[in-house]
Backbone as a ProteinNet text record, in pm:
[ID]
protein_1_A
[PRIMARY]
XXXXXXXXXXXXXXXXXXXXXXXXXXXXXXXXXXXXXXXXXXXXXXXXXXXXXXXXXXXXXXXXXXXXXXXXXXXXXXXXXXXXXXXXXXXXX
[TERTIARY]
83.2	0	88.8	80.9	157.6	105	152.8	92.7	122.9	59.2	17.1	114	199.9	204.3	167.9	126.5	96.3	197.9	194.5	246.9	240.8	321.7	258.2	257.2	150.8	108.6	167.7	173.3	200.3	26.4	19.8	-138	-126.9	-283.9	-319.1	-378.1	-292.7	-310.9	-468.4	-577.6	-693.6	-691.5	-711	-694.8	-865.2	-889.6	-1034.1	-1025.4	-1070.1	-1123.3	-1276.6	-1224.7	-1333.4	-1363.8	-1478	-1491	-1409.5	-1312.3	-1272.2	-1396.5	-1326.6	-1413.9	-1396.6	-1420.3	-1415.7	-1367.6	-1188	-1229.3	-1280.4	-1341.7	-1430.8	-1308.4	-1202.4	-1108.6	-1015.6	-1043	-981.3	-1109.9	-1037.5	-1178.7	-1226.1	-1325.7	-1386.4	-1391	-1364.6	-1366.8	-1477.3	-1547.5	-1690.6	-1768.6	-1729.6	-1740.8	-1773.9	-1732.1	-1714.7	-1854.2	-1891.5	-1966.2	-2126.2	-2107.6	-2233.6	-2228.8	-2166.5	-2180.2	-2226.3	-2344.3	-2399	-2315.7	-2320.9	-2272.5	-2344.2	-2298.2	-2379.9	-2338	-2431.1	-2381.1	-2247.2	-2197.6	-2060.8	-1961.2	-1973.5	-1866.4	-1915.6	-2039.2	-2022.3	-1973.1	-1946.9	-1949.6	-1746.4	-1669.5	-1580.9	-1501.5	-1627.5	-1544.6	-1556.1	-1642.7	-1695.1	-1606.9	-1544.6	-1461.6	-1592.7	-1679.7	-1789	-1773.6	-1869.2	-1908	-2068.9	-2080.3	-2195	-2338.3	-2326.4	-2411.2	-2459.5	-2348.9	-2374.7	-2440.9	-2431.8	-2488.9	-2647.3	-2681.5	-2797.7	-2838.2	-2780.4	-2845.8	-2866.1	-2770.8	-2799.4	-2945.1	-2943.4	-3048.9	-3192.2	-3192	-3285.2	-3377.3	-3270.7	-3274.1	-3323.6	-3309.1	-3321	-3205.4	-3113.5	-2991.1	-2912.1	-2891.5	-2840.3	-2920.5	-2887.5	-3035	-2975.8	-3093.3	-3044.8	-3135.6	-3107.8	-3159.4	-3227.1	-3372.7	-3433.7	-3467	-3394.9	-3404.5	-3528.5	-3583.1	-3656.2	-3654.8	-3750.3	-3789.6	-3650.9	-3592.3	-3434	-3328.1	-3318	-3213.8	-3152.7	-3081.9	-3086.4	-2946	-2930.8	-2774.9	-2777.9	-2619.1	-2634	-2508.5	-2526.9	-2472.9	-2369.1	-2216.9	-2158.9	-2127.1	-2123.8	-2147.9	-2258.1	-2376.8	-2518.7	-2477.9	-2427.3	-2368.7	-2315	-2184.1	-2109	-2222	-2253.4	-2336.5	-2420.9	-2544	-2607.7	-2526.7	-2400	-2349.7	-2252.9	-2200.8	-2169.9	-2291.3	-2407.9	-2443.1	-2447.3	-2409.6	-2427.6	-2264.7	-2200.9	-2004.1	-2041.1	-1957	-1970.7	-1854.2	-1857.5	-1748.7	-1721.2	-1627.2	-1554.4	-1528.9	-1642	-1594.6	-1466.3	-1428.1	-1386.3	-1189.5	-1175.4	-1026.4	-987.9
-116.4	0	124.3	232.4	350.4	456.4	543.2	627.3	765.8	789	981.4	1089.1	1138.8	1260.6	1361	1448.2	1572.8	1682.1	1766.6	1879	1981.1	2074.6	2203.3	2268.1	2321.4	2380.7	2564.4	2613.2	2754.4	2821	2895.5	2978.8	3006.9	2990.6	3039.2	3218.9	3278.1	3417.2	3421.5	3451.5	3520.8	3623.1	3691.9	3863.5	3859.8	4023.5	4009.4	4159.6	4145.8	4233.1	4337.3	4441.6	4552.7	4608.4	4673.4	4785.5	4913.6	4987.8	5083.9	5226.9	5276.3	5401.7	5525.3	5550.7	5649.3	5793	5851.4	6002.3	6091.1	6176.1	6283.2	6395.9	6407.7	6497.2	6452.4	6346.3	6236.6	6194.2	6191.7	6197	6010.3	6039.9	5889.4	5845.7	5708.2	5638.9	5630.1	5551.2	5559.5	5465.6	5348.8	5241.9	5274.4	5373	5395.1	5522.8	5552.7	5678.9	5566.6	5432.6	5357.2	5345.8	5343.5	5248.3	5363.5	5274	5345.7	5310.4	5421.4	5405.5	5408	5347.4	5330	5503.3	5509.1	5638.5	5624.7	5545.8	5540.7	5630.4	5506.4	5465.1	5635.3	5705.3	5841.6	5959.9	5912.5	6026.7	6032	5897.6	5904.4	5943.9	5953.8	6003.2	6176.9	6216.3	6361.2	6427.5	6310	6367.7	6456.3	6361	6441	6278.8	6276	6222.2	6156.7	6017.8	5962.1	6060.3	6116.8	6186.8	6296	6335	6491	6418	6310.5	6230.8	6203.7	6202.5	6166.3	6288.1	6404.4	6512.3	6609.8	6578.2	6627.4	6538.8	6423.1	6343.1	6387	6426.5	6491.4	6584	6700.6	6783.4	6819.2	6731.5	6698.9	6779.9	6782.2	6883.8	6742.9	6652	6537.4	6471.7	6438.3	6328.1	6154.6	6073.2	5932.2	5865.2	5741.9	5629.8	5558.7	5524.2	5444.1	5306.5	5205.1	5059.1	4999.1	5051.6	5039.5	5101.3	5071.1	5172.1	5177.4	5082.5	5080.4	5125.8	5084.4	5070.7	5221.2	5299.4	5412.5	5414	5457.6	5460.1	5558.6	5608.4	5749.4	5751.4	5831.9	5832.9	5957.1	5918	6050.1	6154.3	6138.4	6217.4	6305.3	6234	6374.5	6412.8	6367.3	6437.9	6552.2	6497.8	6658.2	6756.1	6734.6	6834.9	6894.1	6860.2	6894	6934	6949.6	7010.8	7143.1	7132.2	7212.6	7327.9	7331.6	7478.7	7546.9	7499.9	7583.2	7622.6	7607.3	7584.4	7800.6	7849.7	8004.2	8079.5	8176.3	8226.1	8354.2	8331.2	8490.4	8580.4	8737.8	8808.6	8920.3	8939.8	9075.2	9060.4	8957.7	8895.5	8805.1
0	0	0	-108.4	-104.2	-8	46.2	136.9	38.5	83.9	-55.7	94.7	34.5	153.1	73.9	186	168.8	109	1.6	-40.9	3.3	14.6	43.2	-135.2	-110.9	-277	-263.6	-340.9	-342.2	-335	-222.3	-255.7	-406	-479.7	-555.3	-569	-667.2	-654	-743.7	-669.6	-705.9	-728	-882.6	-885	-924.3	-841.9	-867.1	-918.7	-1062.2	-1114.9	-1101.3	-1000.5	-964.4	-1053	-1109	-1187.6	-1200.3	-1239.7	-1211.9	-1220.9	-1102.1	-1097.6	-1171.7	-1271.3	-1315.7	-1242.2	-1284.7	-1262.2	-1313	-1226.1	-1314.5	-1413.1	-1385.5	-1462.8	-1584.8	-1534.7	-1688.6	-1799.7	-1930.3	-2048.3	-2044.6	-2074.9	-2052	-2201.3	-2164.7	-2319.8	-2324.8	-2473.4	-2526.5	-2441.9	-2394.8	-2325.9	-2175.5	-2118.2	-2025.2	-1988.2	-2128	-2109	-2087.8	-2111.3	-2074.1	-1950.6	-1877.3	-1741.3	-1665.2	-1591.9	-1474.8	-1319.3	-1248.1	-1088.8	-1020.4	-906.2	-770.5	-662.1	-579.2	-504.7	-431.4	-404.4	-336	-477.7	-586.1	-676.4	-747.6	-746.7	-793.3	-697.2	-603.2	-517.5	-479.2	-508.6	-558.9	-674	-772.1	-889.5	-900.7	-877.6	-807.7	-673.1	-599.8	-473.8	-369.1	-368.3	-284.5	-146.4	-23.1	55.1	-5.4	0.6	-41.3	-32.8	119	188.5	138.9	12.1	-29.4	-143	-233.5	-335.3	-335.8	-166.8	-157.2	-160.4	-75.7	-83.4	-222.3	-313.9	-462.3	-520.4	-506.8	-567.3	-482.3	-368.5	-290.2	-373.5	-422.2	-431.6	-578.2	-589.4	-792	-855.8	-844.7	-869.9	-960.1	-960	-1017.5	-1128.3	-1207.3	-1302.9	-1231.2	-1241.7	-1181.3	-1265.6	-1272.8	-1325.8	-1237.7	-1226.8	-1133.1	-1162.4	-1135.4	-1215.2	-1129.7	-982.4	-879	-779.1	-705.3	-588.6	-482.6	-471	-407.1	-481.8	-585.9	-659.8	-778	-751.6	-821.7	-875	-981.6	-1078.1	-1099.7	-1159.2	-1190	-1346.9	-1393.6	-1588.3	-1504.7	-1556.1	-1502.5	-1597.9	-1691.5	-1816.2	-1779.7	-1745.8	-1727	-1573.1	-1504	-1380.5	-1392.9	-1470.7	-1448.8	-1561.7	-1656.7	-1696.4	-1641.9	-1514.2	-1427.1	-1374.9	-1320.9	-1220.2	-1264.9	-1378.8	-1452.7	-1434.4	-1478.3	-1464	-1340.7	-1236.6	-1078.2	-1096.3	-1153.5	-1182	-1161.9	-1065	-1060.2	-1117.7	-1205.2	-1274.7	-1227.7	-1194.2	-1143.4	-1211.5	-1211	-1358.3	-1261.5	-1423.6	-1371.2	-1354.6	-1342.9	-1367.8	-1458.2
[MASK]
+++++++++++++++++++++++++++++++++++++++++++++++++++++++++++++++++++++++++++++++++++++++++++++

């Protein structure tokens, strides 16, 4: 009867591919201008606090996508454009 010993194996490296988050100051590829975000993943690319995300969507100051009564996405392309017109210009210099 042969006896099996045990190996030690090398861990297997799992890479887990996240969505990257879009920055808002870098140009977005075409591909990229589809994807909808969640309020975290927009409020990172914006450099805002989730909290201020909810409070723009409150406010109707944001456009969002409603897939359901929970569930809300947001296009960051129509983001910064909604947010673009409150953008205040300093005359005079």
């Amino acid at each position: 009867m042969k006896r099996r010993t045990l190996t030690t194996q090398e861990p297997v490296k799992k890479t887990h591919k996240a969505p990257s988050i879009p920055n808002a100051l870098l140009p977005l590829s075409a591909t990229a201008d589809l994807a909808l975000l969640k309020r975290p993943q927009l409020a990172k690319a914006i450099n805002v606090s989730p909290r201020t995300v909810d409070n723009l969507q409150r406010r109707k100051v944001i456009p969002l996508v409603r897939i359901s009564p929970r569930c809300v996405r947001f296009h960051l392309p129509s983001v910064l454009a909604a947010l673009r017109k409150f953008e205040v210009r300093e005359a005079g210099r």
